[in-house]
CSV table of C-alpha atoms in Angstrom, one decimal:
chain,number,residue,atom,x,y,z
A,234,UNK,CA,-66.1,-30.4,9.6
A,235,UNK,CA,-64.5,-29.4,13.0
A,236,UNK,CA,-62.7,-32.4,13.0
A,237,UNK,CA,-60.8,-32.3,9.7
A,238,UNK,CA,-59.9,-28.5,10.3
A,239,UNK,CA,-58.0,-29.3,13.1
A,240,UNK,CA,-54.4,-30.1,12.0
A,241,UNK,CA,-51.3,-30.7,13.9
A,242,UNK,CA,-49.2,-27.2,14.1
A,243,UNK,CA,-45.9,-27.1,12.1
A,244,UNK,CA,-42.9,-28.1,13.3
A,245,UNK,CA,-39.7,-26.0,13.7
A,246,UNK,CA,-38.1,-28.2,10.6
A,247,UNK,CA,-40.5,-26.6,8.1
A,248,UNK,CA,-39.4,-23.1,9.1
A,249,UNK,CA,-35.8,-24.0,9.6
A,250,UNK,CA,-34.3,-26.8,7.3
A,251,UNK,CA,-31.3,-26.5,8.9
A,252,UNK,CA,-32.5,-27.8,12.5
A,253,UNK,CA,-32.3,-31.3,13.5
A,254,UNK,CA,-33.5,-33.2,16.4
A,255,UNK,CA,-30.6,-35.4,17.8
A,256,UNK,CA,-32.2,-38.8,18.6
A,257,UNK,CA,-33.6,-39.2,22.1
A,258,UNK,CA,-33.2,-34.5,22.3
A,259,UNK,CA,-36.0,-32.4,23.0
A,260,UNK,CA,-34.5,-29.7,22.1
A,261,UNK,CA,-33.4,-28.2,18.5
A,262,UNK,CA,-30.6,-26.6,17.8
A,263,UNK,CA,-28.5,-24.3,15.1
A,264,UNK,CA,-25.0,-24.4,13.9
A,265,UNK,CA,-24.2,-20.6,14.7
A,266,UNK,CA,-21.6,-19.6,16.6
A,267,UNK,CA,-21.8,-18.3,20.1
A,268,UNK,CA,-20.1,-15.2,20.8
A,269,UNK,CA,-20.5,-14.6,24.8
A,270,UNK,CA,-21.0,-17.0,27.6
A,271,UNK,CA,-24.4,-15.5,27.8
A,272,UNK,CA,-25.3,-16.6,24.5
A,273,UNK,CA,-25.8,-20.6,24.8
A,274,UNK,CA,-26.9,-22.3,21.9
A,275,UNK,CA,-25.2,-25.3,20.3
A,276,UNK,CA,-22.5,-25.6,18.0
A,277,UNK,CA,-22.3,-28.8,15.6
A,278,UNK,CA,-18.8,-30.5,15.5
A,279,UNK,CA,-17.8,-29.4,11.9
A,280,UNK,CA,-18.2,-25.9,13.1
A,281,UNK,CA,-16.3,-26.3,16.7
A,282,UNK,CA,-13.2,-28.1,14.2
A,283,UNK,CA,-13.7,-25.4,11.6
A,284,UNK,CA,-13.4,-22.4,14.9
A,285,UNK,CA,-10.3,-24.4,16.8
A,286,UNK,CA,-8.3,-25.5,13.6
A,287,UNK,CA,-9.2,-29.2,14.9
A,288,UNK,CA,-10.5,-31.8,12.1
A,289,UNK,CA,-14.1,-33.2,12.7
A,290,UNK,CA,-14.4,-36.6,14.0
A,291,UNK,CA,-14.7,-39.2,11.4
A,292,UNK,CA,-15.6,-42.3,13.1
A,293,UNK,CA,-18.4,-40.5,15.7
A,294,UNK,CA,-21.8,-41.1,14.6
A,295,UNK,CA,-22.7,-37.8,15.8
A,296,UNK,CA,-20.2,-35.5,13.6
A,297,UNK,CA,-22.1,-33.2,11.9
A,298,UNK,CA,-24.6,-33.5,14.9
A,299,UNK,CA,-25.0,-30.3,16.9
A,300,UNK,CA,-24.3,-30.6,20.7
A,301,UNK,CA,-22.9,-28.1,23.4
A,302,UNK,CA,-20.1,-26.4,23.9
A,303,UNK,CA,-18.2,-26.6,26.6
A,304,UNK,CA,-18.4,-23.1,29.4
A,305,UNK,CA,-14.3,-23.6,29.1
A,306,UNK,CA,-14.3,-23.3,25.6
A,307,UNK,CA,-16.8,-20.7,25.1
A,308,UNK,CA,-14.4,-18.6,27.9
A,309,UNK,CA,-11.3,-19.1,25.8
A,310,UNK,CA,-13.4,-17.4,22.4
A,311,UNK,CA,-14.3,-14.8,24.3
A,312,UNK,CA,-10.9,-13.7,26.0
A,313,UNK,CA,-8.9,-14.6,22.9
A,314,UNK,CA,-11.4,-11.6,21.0
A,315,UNK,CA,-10.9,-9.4,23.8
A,316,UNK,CA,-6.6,-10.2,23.6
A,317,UNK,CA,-7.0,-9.5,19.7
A,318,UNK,CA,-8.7,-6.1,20.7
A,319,UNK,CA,-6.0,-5.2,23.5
A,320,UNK,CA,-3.3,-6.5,20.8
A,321,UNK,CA,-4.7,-3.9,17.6
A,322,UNK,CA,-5.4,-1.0,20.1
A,323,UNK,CA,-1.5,-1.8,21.7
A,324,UNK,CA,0.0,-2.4,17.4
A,325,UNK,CA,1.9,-5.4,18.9
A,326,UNK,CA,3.8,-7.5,15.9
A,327,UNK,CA,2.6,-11.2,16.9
A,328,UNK,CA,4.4,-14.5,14.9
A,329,UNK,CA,1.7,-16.6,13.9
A,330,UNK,CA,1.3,-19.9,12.2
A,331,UNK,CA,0.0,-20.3,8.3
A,332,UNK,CA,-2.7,-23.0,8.8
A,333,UNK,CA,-3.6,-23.0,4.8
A,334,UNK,CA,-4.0,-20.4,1.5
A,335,UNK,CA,-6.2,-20.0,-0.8
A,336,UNK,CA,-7.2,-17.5,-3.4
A,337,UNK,CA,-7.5,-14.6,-1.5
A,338,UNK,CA,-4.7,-15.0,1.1
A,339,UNK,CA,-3.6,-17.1,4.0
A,340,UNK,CA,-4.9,-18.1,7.5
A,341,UNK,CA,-2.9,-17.9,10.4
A,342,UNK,CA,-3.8,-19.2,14.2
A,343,UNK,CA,-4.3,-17.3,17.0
A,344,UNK,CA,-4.6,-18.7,19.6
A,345,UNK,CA,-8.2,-20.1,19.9
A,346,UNK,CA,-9.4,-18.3,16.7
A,347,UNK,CA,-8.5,-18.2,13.6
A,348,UNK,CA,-7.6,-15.4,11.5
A,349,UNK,CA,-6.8,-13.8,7.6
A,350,UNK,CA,-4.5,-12.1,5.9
A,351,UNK,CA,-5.4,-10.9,2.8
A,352,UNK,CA,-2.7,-11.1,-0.2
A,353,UNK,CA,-2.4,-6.9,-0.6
A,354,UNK,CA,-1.6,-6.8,3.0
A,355,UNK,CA,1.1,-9.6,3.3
A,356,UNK,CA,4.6,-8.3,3.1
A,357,UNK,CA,6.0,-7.5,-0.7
A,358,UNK,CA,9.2,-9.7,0.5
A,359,UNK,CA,7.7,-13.1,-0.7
A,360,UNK,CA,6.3,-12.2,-4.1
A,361,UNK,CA,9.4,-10.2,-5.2
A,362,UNK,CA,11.4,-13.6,-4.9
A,363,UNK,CA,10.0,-14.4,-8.2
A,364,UNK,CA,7.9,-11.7,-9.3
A,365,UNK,CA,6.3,-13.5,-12.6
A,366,UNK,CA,4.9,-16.1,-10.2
A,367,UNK,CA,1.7,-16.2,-9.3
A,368,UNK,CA,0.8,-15.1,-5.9
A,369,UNK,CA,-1.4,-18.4,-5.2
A,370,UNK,CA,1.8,-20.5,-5.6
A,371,UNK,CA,3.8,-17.5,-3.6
A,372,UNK,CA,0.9,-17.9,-0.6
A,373,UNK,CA,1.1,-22.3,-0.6
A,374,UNK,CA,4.8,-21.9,0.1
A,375,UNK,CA,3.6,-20.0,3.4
A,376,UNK,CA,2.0,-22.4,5.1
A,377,UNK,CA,3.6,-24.7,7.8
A,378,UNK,CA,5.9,-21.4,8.4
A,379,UNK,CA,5.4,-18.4,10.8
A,380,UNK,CA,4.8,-14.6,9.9
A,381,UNK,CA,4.7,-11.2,11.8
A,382,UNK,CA,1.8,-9.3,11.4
A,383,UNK,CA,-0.1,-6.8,13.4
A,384,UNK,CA,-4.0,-7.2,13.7
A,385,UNK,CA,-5.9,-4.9,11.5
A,386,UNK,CA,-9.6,-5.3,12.1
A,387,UNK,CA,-11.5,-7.2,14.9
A,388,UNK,CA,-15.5,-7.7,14.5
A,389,UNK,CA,-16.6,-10.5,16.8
A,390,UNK,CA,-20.1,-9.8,15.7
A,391,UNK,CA,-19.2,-10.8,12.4
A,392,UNK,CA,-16.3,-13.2,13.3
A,393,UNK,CA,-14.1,-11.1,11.3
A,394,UNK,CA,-10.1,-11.1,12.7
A,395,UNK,CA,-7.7,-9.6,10.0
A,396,UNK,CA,-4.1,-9.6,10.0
A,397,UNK,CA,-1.5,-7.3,7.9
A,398,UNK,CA,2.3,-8.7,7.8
A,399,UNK,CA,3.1,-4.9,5.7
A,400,UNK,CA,1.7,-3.2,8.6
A,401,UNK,CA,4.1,-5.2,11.0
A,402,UNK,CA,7.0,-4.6,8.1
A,403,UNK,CA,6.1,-0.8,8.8
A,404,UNK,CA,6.6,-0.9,12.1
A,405,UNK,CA,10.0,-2.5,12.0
A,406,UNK,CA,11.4,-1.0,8.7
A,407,UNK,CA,10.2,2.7,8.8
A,408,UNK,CA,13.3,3.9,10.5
A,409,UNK,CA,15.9,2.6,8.8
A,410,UNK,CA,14.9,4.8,5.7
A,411,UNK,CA,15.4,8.8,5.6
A,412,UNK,CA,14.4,11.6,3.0
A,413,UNK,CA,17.8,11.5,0.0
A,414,UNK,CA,18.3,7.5,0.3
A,415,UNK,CA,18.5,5.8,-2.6
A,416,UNK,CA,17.1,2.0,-3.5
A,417,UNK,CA,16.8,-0.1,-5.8
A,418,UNK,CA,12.9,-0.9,-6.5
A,419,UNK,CA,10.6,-3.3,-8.5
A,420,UNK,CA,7.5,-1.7,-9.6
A,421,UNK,CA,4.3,-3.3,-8.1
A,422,UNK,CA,1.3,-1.9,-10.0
A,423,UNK,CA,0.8,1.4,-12.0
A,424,UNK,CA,-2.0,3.7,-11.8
A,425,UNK,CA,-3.1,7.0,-13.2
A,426,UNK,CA,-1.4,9.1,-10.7
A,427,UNK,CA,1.6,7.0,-10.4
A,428,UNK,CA,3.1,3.6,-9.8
A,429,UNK,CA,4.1,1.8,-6.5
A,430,UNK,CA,7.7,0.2,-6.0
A,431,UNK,CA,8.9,-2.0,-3.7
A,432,UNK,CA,12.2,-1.2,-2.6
A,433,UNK,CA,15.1,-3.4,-1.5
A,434,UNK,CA,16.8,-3.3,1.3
A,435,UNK,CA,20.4,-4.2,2.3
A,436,UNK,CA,19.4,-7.7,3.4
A,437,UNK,CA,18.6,-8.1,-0.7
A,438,UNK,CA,14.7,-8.2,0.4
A,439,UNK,CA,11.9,-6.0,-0.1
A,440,UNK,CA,10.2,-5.0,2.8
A,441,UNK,CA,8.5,-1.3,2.0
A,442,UNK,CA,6.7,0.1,-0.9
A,443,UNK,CA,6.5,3.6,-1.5
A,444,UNK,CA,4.5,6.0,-4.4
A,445,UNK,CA,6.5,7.5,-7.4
A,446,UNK,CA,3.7,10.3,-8.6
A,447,UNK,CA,2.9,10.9,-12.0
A,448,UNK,CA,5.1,14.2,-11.3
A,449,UNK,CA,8.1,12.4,-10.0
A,450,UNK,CA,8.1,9.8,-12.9
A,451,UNK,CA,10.0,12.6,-15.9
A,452,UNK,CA,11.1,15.3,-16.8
A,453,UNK,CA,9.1,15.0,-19.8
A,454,UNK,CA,5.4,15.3,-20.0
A,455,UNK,CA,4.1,12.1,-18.8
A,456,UNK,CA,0.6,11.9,-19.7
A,457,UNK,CA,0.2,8.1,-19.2
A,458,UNK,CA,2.1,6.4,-16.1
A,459,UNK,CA,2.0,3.3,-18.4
A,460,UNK,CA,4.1,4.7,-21.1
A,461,UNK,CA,7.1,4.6,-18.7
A,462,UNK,CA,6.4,2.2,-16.4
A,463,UNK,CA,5.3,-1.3,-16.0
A,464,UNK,CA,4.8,-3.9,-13.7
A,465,UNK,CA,8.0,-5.7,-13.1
A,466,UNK,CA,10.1,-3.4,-14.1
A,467,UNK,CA,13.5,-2.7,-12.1
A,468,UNK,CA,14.0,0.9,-11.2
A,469,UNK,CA,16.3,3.2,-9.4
A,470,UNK,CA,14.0,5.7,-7.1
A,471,UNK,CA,15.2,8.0,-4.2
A,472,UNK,CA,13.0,8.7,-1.1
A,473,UNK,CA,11.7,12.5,-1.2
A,474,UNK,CA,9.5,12.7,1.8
A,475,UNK,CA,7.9,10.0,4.6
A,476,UNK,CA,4.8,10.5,6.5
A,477,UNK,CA,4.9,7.9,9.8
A,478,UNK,CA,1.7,9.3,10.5
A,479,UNK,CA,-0.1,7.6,7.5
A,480,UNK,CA,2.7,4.9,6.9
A,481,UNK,CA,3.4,6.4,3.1
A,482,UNK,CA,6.7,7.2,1.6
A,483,UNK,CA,6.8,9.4,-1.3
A,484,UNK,CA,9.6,8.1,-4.1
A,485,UNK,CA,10.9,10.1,-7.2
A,486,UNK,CA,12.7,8.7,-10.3
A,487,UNK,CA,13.0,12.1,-12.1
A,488,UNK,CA,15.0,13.7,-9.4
A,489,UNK,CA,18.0,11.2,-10.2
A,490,UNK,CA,18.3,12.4,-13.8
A,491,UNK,CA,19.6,15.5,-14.5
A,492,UNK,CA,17.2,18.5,-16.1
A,493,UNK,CA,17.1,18.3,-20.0
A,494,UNK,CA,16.7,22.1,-19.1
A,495,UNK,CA,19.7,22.8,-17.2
A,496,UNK,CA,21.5,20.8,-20.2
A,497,UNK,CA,19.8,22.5,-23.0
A,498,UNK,CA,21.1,25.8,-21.4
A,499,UNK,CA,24.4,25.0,-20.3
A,500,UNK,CA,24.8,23.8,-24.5
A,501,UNK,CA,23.6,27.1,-25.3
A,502,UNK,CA,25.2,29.7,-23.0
A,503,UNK,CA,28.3,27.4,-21.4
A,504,UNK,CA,30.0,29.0,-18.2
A,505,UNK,CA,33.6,29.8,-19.2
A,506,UNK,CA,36.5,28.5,-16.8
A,507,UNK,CA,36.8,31.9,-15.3
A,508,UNK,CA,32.8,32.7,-14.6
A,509,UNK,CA,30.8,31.4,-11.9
A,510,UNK,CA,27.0,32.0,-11.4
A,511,UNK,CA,26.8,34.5,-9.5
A,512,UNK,CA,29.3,36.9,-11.1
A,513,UNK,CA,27.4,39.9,-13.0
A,514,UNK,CA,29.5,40.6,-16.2
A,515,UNK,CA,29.8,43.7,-18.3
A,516,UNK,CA,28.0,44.6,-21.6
A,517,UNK,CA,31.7,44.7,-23.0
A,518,UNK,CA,32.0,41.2,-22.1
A,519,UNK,CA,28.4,39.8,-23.1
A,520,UNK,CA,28.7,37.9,-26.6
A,521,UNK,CA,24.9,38.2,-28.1
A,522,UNK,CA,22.9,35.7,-29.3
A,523,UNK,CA,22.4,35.5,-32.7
A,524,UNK,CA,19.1,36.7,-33.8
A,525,UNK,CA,18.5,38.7,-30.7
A,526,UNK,CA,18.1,41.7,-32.2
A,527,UNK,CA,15.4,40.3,-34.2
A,528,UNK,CA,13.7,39.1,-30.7
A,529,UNK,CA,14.0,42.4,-29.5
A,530,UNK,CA,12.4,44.1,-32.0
A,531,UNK,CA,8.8,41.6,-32.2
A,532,UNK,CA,9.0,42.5,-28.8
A,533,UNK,CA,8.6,45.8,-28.8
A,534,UNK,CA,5.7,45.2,-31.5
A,535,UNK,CA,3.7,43.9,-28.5
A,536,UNK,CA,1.5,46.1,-26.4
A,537,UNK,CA,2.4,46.3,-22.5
A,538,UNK,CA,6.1,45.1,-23.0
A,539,UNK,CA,9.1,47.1,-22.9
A,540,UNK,CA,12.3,45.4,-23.6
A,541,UNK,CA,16.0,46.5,-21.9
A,542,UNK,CA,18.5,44.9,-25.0
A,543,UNK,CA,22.1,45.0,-25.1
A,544,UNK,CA,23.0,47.5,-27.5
A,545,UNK,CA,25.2,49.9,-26.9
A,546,UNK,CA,23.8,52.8,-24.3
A,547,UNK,CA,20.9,50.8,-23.2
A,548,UNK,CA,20.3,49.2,-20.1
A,549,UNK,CA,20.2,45.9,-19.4
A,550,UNK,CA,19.5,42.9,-17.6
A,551,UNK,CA,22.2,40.2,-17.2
A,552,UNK,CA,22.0,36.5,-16.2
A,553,UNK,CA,23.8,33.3,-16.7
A,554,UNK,CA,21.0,31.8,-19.0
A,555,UNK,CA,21.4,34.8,-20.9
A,556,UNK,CA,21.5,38.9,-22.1
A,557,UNK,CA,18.0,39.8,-22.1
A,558,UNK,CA,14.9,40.7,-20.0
A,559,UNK,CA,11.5,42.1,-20.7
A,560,UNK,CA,9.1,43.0,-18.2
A,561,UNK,CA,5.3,43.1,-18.8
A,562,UNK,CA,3.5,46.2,-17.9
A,563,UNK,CA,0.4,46.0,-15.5
């Protein structure tokens, strides 16, 4: 009974699958991937290739196998994340390679590491090229080639190094626009509270985007930014205000038309040659409004209202937009 209770103990391979035992090893080891020096454990080869950029060995019997890594190598991670670090805290715009795309964006090379950049955060110059074409065919046409970016997040604990070419844009582009310019825009998404347009520049690229709020869209009521505005469409906005602190430029469409208002009024009581604005005329020279008296008098119907008109004797209020005032008591 003693006997058959005692059973070998389990190896390692039964609590990790992953683990193999290279042949003639006494050790086992795990494809993870060391961050420091003082963290020694083994990297197989289709992770060191996937980390450098490198392709695995074909022909070696060991690919796939997990052995060392190098001290020289495991130096060079570790001062390239400290360099990306120094580089984000310093908002240095680096040129780096496009190794390959894929759905979600591109990855670029830095030096020893490899990092991405997402597809909202690459620059709004390639995709308004040809803006009916889809940004996976836009993001294949980047590799092989080089682009400016800035880093935006560094996590070595999670090997996470991000890259934003519109950040980089930002830095180079921001002063060449001011508060009054105008641009010619393409409009990049639409949301409740407005749409974003990407505005061209004089080299005939588009290299900023800026907000045009649900305010700034019409004069009219604009209940729904998609009744106005969809994506694609070429507009004409001008810049109202820029914040460098939160990289954000605020766009108007509105303030380029001219105030049905204004227009409505200027119909309705035009300035004659000889009048300007600010010129107070004379109840002799005031033409009334047809149907004012009638105005007048619901007015003085209401309770708490007292009402200056222009007849004869009576005081009154004059302005350009018309012969009448009324004043609502407290």
């Amino acid at each position: 009974m003693l006997a058959a209770s005692l059973k070998p103990a389990p190896s390692l391979a039964a609590f990790f699958p992953s683990a193999r035992r290279s042949p003639g090893a006494s050790s086992v080891s795990f494809p993870f991937f060391p961050a420091r020096l003082n963290q020694r454990p083994l990297l197989s080869a289709a992770a060191t290739a996937e980390s450098t950029g490198a392709p695995a060995s074909q022909g070696d019997s060991s690919a796939g196998a997990a052995h060392p890594i190098d001290e020289a190598r495991l130096a060079q991670f570790a001062a390239d994340w400290d360099a990306a670090r120094a580089d984000k805290e310093q908002g240095k715009i680096l040129t780096l390679p496009v190794l390959k795309s894929n759905t979600g964006g591109v990855i670029v090379k830095y030096n020893s590491l490899q990092g991405f950049v997402p597809n909202p955060l690459l620059s709004p110059a390639h995709c308004c090229k040809d803006p009916k074409r889809p940004i996976q065919d836009v993001t294949k046409d980047l590799v092989g080639t080089s682009i400016s970016v800035k880093v935006s997040e560094v996590n070595e604990e999670e090997r996470k190094l991000v890259f934003s070419e519109k950040d980089a844009s930002w830095l180079t582009y921001s002063s060449q626009i001011k508060i009054g310019d105008i641009y010619d825009g393409i409009v990049s998404s639409v949301f409740h509270y407005g749409a974003f347009v990407h505005l061209r520049f004089p080299d005939g690229l588009y290299h900023l985007t800026g907000l045009v709020h649900i305010s700034e869209v019409s004069w009219d009521l604009v209940q729904d930014v998609q009744d106005f505005l969809n994506e694609g469409d070429a507009v004409k906005v001008i810049v109202i205000n820029i914040d460098m602190d939160k990289s954000r430029i605020a766009l108007s469409i509105r303030q380029l038309e001219e105030d049905p208002l204004l227009e409505t009024l200027d119909k309705v009581i035009p300035l004659e040659a000889d009048q300007s604005p600010d010129r107070i005329m004379s109840p002799s020279e005031v033409e009334l409004l047809p149907g004012l008296d009638g105005i007048c008098n619901e007015l003085l119907q209401e309770d708490g209202c007292t009402v200056w008109a222009t007849s004869a004797g009576e005081t009154c209020c004059f302005t350009r937009f018309g012969a009448l005032a009324f004043q609502c008591a407290s």
